[in-house]
Short mmCIF file of C-alpha atoms in Angstrom, two decimals:
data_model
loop_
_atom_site.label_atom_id
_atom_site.label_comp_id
_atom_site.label_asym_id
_atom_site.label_seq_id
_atom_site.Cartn_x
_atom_site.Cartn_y
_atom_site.Cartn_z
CA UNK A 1 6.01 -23.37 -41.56
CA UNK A 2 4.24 -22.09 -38.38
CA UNK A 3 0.82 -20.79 -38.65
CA UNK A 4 -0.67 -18.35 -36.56
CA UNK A 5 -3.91 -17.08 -36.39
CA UNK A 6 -4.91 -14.55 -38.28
CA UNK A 7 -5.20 -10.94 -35.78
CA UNK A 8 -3.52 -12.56 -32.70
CA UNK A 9 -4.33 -9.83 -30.86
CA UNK A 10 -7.96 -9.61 -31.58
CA UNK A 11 -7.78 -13.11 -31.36
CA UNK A 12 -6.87 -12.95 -28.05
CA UNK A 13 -9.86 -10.74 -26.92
CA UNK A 14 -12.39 -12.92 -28.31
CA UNK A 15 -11.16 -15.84 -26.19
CA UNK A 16 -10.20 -14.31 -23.05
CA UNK A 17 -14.23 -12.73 -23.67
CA UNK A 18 -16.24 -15.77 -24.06
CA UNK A 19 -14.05 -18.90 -22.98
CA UNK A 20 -12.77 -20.08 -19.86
CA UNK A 21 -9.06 -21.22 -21.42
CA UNK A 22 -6.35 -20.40 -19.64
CA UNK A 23 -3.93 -17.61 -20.03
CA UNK A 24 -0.93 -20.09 -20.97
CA UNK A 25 -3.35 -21.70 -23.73
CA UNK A 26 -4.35 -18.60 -24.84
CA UNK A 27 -0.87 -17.29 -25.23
CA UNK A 28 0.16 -20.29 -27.00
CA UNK A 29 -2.53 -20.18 -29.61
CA UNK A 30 -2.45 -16.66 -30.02
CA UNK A 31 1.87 -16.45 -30.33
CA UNK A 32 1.46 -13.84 -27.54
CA UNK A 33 3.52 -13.64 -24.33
CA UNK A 34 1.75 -14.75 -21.16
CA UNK A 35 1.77 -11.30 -19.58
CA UNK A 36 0.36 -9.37 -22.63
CA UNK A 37 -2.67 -11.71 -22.21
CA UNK A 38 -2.73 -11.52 -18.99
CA UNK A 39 -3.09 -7.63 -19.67
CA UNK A 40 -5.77 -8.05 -22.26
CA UNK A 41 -7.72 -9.32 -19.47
CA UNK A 42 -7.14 -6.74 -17.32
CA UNK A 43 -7.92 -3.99 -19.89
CA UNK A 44 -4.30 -2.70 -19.88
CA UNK A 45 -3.59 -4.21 -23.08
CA UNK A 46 -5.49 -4.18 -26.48
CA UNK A 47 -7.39 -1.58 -25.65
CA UNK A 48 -9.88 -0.36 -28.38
CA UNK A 49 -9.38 -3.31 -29.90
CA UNK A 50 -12.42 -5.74 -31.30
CA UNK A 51 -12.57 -9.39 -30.72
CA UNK A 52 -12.53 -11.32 -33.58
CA UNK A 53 -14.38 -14.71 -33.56
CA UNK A 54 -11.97 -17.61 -34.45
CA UNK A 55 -15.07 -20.17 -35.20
CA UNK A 56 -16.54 -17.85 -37.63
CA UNK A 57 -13.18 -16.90 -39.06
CA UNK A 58 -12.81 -20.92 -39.28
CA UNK A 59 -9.79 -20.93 -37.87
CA UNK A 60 -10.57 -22.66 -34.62
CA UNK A 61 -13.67 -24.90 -34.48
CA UNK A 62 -16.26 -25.35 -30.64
CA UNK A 63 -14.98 -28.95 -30.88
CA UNK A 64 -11.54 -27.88 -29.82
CA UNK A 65 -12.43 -24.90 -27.53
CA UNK A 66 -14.13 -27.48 -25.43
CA UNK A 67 -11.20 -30.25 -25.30
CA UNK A 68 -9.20 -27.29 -24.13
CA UNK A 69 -11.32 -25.89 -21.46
CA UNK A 70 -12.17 -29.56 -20.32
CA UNK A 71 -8.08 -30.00 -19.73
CA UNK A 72 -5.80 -27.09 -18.72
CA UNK A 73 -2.89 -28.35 -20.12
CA UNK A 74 -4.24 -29.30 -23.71
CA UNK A 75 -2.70 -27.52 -26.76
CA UNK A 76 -5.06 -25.89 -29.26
CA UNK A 77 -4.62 -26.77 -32.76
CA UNK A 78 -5.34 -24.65 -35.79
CA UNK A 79 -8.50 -25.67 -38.19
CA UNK A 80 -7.02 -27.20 -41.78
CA UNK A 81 -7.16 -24.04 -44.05
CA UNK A 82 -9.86 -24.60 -47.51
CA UNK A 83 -7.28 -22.60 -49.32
CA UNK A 84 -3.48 -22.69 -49.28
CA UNK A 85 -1.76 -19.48 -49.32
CA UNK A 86 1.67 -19.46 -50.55
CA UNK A 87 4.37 -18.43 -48.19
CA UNK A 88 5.43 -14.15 -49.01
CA UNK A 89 9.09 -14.07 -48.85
CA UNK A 90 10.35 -11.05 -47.11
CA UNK A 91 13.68 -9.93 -46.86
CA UNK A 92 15.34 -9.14 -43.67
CA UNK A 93 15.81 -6.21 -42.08
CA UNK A 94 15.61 -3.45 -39.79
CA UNK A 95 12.38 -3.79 -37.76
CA UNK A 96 10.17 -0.30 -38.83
CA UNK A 97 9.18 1.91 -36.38
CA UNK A 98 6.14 4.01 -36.74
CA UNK A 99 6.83 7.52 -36.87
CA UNK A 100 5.16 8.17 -33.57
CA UNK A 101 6.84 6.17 -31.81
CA UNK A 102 10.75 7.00 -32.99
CA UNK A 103 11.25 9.37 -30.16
CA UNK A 104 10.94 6.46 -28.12
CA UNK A 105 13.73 4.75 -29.45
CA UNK A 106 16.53 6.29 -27.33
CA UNK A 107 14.99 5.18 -24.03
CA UNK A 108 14.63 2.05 -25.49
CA UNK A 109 17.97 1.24 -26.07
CA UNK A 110 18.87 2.75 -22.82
CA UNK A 111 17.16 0.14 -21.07
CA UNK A 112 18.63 -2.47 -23.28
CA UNK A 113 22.04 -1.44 -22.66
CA UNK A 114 21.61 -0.82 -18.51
CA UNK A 115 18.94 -4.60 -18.19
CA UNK A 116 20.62 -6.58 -20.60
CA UNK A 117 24.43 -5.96 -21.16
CA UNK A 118 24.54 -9.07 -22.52
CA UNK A 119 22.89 -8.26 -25.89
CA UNK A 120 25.04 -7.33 -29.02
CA UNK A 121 24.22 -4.32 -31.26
CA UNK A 122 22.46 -6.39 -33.68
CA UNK A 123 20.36 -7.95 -31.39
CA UNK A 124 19.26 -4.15 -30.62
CA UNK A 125 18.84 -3.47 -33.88
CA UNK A 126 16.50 -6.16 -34.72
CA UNK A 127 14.45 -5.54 -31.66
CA UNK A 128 14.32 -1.47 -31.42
CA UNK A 129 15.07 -0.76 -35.50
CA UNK A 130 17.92 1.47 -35.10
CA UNK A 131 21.36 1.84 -36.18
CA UNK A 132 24.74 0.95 -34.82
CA UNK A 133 26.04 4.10 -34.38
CA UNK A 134 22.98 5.36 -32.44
CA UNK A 135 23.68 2.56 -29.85
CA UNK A 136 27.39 3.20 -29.42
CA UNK A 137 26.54 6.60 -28.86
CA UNK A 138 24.07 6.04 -26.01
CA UNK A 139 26.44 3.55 -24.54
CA UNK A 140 29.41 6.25 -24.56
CA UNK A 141 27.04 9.17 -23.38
CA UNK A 142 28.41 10.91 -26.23
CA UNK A 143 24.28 11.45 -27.99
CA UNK A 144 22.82 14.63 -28.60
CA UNK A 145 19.89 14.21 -25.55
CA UNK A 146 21.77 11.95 -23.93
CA UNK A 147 20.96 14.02 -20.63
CA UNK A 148 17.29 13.61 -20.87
CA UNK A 149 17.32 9.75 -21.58
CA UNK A 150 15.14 8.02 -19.21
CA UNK A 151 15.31 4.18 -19.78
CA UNK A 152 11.79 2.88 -20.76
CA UNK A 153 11.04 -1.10 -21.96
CA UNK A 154 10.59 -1.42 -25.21
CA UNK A 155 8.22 -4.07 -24.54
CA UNK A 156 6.06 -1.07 -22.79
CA UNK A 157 6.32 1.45 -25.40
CA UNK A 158 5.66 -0.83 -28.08
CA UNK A 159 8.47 -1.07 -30.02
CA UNK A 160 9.18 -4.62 -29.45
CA UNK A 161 6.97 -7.94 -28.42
CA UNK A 162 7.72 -9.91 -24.99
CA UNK A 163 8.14 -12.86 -27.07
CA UNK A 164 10.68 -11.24 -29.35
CA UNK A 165 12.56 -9.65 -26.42
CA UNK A 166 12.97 -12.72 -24.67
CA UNK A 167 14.33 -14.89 -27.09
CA UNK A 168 17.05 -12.08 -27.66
CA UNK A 169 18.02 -12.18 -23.98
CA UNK A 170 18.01 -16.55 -24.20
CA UNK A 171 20.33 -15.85 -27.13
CA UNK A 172 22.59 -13.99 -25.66
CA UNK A 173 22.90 -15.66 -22.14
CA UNK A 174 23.81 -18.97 -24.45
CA UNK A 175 26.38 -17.39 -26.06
CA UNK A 176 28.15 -16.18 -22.97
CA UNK A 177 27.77 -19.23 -21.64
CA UNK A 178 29.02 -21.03 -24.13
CA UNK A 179 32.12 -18.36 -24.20
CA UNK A 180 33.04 -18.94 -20.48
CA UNK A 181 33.00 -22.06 -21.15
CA UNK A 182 35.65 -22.01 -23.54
CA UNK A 183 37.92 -19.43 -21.58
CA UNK A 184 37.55 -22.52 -18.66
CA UNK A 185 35.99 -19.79 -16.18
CA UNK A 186 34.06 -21.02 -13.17
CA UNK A 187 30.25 -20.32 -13.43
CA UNK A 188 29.23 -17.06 -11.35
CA UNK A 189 27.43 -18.45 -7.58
CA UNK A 190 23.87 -18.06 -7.91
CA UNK A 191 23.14 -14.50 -6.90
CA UNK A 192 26.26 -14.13 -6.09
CA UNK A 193 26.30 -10.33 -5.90
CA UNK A 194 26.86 -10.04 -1.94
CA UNK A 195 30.52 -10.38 -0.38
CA UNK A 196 31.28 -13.09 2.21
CA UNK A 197 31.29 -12.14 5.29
CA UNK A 198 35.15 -12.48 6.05
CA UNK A 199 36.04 -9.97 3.65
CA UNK A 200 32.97 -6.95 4.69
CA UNK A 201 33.31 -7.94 8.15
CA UNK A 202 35.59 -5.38 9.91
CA UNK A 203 36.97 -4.91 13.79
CA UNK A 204 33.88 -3.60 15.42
CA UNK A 205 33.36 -0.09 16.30
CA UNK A 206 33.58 -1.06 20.32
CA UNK A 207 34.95 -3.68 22.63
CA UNK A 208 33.58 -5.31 25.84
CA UNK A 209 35.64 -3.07 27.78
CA UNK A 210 34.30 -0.10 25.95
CA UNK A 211 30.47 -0.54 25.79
CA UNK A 212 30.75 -1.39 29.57
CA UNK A 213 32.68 1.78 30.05
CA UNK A 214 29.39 3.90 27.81
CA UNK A 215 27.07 1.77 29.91
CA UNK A 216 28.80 3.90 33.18
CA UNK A 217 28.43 6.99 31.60
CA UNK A 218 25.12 7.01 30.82
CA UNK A 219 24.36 5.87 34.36
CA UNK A 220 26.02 8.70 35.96
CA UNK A 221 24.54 11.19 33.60
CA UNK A 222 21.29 9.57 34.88
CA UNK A 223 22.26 10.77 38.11
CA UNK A 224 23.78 14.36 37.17
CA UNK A 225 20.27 14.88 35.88
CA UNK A 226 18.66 14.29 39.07
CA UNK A 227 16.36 11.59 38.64
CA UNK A 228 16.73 8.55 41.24
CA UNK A 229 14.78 5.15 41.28
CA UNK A 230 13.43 6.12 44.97
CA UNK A 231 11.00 8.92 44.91
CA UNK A 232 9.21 10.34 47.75
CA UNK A 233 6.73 12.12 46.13
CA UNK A 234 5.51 8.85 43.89
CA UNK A 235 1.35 8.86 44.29
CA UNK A 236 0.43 6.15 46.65
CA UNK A 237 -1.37 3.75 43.91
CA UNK A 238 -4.06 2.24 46.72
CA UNK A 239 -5.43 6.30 46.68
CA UNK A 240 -5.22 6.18 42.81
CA UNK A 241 -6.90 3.45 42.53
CA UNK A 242 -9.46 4.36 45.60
CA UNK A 243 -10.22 7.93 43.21
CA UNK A 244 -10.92 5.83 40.42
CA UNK A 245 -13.12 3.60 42.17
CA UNK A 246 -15.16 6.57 43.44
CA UNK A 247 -15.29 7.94 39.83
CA UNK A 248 -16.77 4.91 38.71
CA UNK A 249 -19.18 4.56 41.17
CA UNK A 250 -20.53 8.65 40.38
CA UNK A 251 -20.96 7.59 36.49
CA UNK A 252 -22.77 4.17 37.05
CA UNK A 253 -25.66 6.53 38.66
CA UNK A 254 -28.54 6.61 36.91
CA UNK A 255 -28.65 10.00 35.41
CA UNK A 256 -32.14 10.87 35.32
CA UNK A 257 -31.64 10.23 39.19
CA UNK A 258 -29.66 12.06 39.73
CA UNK A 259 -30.69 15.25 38.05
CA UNK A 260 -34.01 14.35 40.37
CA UNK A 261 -32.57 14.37 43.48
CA UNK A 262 -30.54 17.73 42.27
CA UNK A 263 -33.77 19.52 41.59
CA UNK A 264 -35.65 18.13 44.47
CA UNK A 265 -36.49 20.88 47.16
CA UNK A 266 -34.27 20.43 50.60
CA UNK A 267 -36.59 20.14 53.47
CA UNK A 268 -35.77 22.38 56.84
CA UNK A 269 -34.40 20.57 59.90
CA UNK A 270 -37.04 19.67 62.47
CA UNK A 271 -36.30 21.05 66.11
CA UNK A 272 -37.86 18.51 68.66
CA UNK A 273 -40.43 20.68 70.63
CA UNK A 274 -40.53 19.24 74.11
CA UNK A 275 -43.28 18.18 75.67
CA UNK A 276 -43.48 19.73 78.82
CA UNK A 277 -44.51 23.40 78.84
CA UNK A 278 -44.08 25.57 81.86
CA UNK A 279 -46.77 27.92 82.64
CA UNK A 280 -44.30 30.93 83.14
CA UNK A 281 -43.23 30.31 79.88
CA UNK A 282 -46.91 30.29 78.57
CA UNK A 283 -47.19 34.26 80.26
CA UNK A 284 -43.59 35.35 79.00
CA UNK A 285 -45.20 34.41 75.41
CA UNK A 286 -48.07 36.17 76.30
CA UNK A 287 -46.65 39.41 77.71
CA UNK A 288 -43.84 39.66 74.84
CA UNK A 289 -46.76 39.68 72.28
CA UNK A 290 -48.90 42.24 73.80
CA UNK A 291 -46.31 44.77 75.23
CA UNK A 292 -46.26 46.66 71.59
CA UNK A 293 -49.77 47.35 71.37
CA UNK A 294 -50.13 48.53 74.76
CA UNK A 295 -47.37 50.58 73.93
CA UNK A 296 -48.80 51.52 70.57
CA UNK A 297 -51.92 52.50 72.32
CA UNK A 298 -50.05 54.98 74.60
CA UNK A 299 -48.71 56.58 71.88
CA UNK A 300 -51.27 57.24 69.96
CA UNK A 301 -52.82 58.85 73.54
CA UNK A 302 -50.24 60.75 73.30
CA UNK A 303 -50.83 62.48 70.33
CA UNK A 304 -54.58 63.18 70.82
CA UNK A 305 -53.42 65.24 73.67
CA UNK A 306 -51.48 67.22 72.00
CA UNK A 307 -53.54 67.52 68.97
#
């Protein structure tokens, strides 16, 4: 008889909580599928739920939780039970499905039927907890919602465990093995699923003769269009590169510097004054200044006498 713990699941949280096992020890201990630990640690799984202590419970005892962390690959053992509990005999049947969760059922086998071909109905049945004609139904498309199926692991809705699902799908893949083996059939190549390439690969689309020929065209429609290699009106790249050199130089100014010598007041040009001054040029001065007031003077004579 195998024992388990008692609440794997909240088994499970305890440990991954407050030891440093492994996932695969965990698992093992626990009867739980790598991955659904894996999600109790991430908080996707088991969520809501309580840890429950195994050492209190004495079910597991510090002794062995340290062997364990000490070597990844040691096995954790059960503590000897103080009381023996007599095995309950239950009768086999189909798996029950909470209430809640029977709408579910329908995508379930869905996904059985599309993932795992392999699997008979009562395989199904003991993983989903539904009946044979509900499964050839979905299989012939002949159900009542059989347009809004969407297929949906089982594993993920919670009808099933990992565990339980993969033993199924071991099951089955033995049993068609062992089948093909009796009909003498070759085993399938190992993904296998592509062609060779003699039998997809076709005359091609083009010869030699005919991509050379589209290789023509196009160059002649280059051509049509007008646009030539040699172009006279190409920028010389030594005055390019001369304008950029120039626009460099302006922005590695100093800008306060600049702005001064912008704002700074331009002074006039100075005339050289010779040196040598004629002395008819001295009276021409002269006479040019005073010729209006003698000629203000004479008119203001001018109108005392006739005042």
């Amino acid at each position: 008889m195998t024992r388990i713990p008692l609440m794997p699941k909240a088994t499970a949280v305890w440990l991954v909580d407050n030891t440093a096992l492994t996932f695969e020890q965990i698992a093992e201990f626990c009867h739980l599928h790598v991955l659904e630990v894996k999600g109790i640690a991430d908080g996707d799984v088991a969520q809501g739920i309580k840890g429950m202590d195994p050492v209190s419970a004495g079910q597991l005892t510090r002794d062995e939780i340290k062997k364990a962390e000490d070597d990844s690959s040691y096995k954790l053992h059960l503590a000897e039970p103080k009381v023996e509990v007599p095995e309950v005999k239950t009768k086999r049947g189909p798996r029950y499905t909470p209430v809640s969760r029977r709408q579910d059922r329908p995508n379930a086998i869905l996904w059985l039927t599309k993932n795992h071909p392999e699997l008979k109905d009562a395989q199904i049945m003991r993983l989903v907890g539904t009946t044979k004609p509900t499964i050839q139904a979905i299989r012939d498309r002949t159900h009542w919602n059989s347009a809004n199926l969407q297929a949906q692991d089982p594993v993920t809705l919670g009808l099933c465990s990992q565990i339980d699902l993969d033993a199924e799908v071991k099951k089955a893949a033995a049993r068609v093995e062992r089948e093909r083996k009796a009909a003498g059939e070759t085993a399938p190549p190992l993904g296998g699923t592509l062609a060779p390439s003699e039998e997809t690969a076709g005359t091609p689309a083009y010869s030699a003769d005919d991509a050379e020929r589209v290789l023509e065209e196009e160059a002649e429609a280059f051509v049509d269009d007008g646009y030539t290699t040699d172009d006279t009106n190409a920028p010389d790249p030594d005055s390019v590169f001369s304008k950029l050199q120039n626009l460099k130089d302006d922005l590695a100014k100093d800008p306060l510097q600049q702005a001064e010598d912008d704002a700074s007041p331009q002074e006039p040009p100075v005339t050289e004054v010779s040196d040598q001054v004629s002395a008819d040029d001295i009276f021409k001065t002269t006479e040019s200044a005073e010729t209006p007031e003698t000629d203000e003077a004479g008119d203001n004579d001018e109108d005392d006498d006739k005042s």
